[in-house]
PDB file of C-alpha atoms in Angstrom:
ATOM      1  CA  UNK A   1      -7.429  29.146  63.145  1.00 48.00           C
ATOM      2  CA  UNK A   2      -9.026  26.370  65.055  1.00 53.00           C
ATOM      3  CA  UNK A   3      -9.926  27.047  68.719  1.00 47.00           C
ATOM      4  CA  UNK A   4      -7.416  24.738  70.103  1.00 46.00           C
ATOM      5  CA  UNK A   5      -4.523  26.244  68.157  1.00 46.00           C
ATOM      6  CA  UNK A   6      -5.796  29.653  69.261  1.00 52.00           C
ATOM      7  CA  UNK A   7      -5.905  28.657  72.927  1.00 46.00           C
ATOM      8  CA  UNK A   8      -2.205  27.364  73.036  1.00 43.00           C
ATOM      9  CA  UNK A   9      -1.226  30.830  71.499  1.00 44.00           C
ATOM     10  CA  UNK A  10      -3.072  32.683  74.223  1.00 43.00           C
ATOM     11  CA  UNK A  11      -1.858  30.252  77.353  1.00 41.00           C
ATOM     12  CA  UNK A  12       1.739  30.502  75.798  1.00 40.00           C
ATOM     13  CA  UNK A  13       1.773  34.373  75.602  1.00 38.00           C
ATOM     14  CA  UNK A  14      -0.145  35.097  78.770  1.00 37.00           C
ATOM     15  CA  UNK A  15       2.854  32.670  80.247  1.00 35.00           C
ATOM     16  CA  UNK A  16       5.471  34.937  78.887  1.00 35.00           C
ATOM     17  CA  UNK A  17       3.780  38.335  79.662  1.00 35.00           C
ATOM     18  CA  UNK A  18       3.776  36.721  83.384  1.00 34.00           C
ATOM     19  CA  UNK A  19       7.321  36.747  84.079  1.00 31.00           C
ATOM     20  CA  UNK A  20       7.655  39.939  84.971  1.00 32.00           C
ATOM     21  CA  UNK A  21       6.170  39.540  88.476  1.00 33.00           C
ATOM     22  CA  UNK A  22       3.165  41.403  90.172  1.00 35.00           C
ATOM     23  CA  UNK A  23       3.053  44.968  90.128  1.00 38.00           C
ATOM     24  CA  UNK A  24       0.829  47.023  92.157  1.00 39.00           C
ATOM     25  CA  UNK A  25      -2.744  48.325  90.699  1.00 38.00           C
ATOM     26  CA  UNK A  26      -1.120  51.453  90.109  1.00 40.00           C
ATOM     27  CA  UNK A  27       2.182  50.749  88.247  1.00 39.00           C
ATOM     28  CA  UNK A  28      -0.522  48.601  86.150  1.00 36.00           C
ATOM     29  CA  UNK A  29      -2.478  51.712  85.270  1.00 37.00           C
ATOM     30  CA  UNK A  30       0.312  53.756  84.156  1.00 38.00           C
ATOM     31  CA  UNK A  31       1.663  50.855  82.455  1.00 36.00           C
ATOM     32  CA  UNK A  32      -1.606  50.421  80.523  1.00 37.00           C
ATOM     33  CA  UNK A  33      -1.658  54.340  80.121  1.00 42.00           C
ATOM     34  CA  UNK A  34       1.494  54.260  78.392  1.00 39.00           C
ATOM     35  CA  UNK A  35       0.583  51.420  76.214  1.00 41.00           C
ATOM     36  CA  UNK A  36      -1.965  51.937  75.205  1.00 47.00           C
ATOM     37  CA  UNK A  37      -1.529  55.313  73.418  1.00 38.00           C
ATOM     38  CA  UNK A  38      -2.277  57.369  76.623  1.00 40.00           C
ATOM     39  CA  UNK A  39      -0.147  60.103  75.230  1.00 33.00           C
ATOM     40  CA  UNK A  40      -1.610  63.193  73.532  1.00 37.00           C
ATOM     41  CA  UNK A  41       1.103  62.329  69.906  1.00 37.00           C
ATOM     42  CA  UNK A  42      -0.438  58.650  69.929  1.00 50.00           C
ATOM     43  CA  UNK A  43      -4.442  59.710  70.558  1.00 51.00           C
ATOM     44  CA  UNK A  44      -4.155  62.441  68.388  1.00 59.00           C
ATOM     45  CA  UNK A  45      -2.632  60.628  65.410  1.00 85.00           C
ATOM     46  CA  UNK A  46      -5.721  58.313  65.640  1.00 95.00           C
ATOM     47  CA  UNK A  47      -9.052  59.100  63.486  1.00 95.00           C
ATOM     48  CA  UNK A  48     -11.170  57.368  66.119  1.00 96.00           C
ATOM     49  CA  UNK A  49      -9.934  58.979  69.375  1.00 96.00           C
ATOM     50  CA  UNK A  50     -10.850  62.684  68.569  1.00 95.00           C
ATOM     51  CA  UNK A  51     -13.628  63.990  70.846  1.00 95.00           C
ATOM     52  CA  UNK A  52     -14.561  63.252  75.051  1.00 97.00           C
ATOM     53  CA  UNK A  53     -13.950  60.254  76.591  1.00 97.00           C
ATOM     54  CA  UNK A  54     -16.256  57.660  76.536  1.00 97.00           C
ATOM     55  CA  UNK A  55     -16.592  57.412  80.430  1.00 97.00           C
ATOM     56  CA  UNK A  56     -17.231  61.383  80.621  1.00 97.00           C
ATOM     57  CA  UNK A  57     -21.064  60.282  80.311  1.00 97.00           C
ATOM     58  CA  UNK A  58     -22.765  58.105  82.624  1.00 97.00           C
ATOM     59  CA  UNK A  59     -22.876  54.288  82.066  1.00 97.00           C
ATOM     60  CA  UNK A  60     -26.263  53.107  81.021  1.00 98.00           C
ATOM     61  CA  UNK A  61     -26.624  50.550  84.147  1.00 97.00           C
ATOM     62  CA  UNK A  62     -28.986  48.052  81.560  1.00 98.00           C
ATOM     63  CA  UNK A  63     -26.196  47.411  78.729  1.00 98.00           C
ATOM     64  CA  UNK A  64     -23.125  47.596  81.086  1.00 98.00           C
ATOM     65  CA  UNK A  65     -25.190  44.493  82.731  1.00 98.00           C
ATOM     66  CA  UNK A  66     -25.483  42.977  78.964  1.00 98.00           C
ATOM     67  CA  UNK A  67     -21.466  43.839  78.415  1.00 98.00           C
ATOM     68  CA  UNK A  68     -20.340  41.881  81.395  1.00 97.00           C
ATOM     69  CA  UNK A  69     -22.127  38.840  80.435  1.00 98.00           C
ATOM     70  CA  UNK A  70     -20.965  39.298  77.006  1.00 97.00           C
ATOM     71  CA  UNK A  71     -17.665  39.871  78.212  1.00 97.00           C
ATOM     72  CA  UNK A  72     -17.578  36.789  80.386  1.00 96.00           C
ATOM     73  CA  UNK A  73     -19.504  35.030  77.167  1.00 96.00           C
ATOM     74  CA  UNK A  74     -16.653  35.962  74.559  1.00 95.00           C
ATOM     75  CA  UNK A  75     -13.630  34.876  76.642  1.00 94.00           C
ATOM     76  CA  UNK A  76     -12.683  38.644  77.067  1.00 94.00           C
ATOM     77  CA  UNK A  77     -11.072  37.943  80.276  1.00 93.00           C
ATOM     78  CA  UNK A  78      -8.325  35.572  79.040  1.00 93.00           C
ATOM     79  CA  UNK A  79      -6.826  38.405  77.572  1.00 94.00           C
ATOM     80  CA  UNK A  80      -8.023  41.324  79.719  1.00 95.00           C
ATOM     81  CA  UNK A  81      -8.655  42.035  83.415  1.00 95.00           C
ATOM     82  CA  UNK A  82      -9.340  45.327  85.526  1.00 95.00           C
ATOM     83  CA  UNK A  83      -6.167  46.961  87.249  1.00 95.00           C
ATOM     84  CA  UNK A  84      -3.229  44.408  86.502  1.00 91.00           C
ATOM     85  CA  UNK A  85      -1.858  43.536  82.985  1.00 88.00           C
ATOM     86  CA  UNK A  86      -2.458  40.023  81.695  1.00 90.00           C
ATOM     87  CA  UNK A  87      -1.954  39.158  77.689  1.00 94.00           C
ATOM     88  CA  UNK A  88      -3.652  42.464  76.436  1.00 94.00           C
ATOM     89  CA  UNK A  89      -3.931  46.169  78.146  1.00 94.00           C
ATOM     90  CA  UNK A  90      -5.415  46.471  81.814  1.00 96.00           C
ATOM     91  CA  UNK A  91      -8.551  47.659  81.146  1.00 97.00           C
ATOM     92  CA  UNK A  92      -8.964  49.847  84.059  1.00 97.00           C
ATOM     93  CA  UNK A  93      -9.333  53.370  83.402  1.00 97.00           C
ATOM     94  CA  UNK A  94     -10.202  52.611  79.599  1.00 97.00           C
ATOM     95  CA  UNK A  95     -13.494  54.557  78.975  1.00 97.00           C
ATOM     96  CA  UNK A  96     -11.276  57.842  80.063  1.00 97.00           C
ATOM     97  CA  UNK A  97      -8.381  56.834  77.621  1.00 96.00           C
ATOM     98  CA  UNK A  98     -10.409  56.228  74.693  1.00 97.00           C
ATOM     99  CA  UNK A  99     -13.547  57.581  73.019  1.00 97.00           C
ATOM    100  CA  UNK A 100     -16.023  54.916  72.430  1.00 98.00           C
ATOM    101  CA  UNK A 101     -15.875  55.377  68.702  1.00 98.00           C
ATOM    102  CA  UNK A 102     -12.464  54.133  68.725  1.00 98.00           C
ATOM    103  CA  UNK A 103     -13.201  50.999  71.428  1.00 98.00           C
ATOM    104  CA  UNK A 104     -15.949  50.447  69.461  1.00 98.00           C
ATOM    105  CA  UNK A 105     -13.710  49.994  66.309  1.00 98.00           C
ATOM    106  CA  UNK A 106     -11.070  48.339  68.516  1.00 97.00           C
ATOM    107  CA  UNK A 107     -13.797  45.751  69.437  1.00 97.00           C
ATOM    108  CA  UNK A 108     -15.339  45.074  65.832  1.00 98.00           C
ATOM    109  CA  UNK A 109     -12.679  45.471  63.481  1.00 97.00           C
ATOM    110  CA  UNK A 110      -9.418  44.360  65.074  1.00 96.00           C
ATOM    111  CA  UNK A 111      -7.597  43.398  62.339  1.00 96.00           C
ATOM    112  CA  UNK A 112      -8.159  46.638  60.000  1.00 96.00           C
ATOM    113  CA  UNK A 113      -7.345  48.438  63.324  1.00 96.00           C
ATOM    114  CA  UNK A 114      -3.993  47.191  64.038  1.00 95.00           C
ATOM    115  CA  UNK A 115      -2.946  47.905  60.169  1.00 95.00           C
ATOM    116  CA  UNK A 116      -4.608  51.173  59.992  1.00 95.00           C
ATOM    117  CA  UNK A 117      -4.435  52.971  63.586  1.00 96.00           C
ATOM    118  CA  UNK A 118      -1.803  54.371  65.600  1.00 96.00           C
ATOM    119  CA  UNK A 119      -2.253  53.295  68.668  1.00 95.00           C
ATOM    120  CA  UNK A 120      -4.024  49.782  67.890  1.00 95.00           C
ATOM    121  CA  UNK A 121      -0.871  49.049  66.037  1.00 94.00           C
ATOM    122  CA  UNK A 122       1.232  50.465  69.240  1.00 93.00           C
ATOM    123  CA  UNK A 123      -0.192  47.959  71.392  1.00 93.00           C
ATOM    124  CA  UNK A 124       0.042  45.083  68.949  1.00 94.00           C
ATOM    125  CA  UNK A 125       3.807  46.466  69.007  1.00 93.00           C
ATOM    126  CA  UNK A 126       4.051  46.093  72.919  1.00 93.00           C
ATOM    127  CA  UNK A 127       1.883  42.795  73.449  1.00 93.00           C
ATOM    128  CA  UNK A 128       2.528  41.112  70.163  1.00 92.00           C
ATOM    129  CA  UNK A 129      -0.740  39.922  70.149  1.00 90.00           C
ATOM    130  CA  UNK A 130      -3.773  40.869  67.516  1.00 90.00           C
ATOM    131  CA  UNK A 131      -7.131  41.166  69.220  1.00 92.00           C
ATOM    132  CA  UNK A 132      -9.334  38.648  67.934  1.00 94.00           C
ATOM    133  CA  UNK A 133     -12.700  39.562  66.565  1.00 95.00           C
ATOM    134  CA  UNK A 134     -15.304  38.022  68.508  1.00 94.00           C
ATOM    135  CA  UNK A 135     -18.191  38.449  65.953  1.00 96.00           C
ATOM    136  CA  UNK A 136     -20.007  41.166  68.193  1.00 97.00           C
ATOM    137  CA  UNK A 137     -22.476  43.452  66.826  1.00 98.00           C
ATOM    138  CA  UNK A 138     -22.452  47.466  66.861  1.00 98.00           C
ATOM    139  CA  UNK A 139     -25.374  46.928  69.548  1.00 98.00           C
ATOM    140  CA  UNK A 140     -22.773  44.751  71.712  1.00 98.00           C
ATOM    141  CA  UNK A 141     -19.567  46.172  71.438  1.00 98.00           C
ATOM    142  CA  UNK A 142     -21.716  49.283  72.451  1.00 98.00           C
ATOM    143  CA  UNK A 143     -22.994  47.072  75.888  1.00 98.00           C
ATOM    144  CA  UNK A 144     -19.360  46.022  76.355  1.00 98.00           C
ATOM    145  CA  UNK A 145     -18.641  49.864  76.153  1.00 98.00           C
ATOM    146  CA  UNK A 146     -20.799  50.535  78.735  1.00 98.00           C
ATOM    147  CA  UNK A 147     -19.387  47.647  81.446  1.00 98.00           C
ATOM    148  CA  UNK A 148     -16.266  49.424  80.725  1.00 98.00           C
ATOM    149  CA  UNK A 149     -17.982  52.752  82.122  1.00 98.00           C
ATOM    150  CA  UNK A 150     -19.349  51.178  84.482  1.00 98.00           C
ATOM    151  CA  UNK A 151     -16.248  49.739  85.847  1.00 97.00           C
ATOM    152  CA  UNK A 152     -14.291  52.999  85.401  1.00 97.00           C
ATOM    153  CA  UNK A 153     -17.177  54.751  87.161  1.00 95.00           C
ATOM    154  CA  UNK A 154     -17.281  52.027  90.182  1.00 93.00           C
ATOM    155  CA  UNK A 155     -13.608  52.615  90.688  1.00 92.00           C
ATOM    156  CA  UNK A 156     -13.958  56.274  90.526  1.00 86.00           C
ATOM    157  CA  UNK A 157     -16.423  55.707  93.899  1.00 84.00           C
ATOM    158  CA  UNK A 158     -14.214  53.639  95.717  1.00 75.00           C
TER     159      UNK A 158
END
């Protein structure tokens, strides 16, 4: 699919997932909780989501700085942002949702995730939208992993 093509797609269904008006930070969370498999039936039903949370270790400070520019780099944010939903899940509270096996998955294989996993295909259910595969590497997603700690673990502080 050409960029341009792609683009449209994404600025007409971020325009449709906006119409529902602002909702406070928290409502946001517990939306994003909910839909993205948040409850025990959904995580446990996935392969990849067995084990601790991915933010229940400490961020490594030198590849969260390499996932935010790769995050910024890839376009992430068109589709995600940090406490409010946009065209995908809010990605606030994420690395205590998930285990980074499964994000990691989420992240490289999008497309054999939404046919194979519970709760990737759940949220392509609820936002009708297949994450793209950006082309990262196991070494990236894994720095993209870690700016979502490190997020999650900046919030915690605050």
């Amino acid at each position: 699919m050409n960029v341009l093509v792609r683009g449209l797609l994404l600025a007409a269904l971020a325009a449709a997932m906006g119409c529902g008006g602002s909702k406070s930070a928290d409502e946001g969370k517990d939306e994003a909780r909910a839909s993205t498999g948040g409850s025990g039936a959904s995580a446990s039903a996935s392969k990849f989501d067995q084990g601790p949370r991915a933010g229940e270790s400490a961020a490594n400070e030198e590849l969260a700085e390499r996932g935010e520019k790769l995050f910024q780099e890839k376009g992430c944010s068109a589709c995600h942002a940090f406490g409010k939903r946009s065209a995908g899940p809010d990605l606030a509270g994420v690395s205590m949702r998930r285990t980074a096996r499964w994000m990691e998955n989420q992240i490289l294989h999008p497309d054999v995730m939404v046919k194979e996993d519970p709760i990737s295909r759940a949220m392509f259910g609820e936002f009708a939208l297949q994450m793209p595969n950006q082309g990262l590497t196991p070494e990236e997603a894994k720095a993209v992993i870690e700016y979502f700690k490190h997020q999650d673990q900046e919030a915690d502080e605050d």
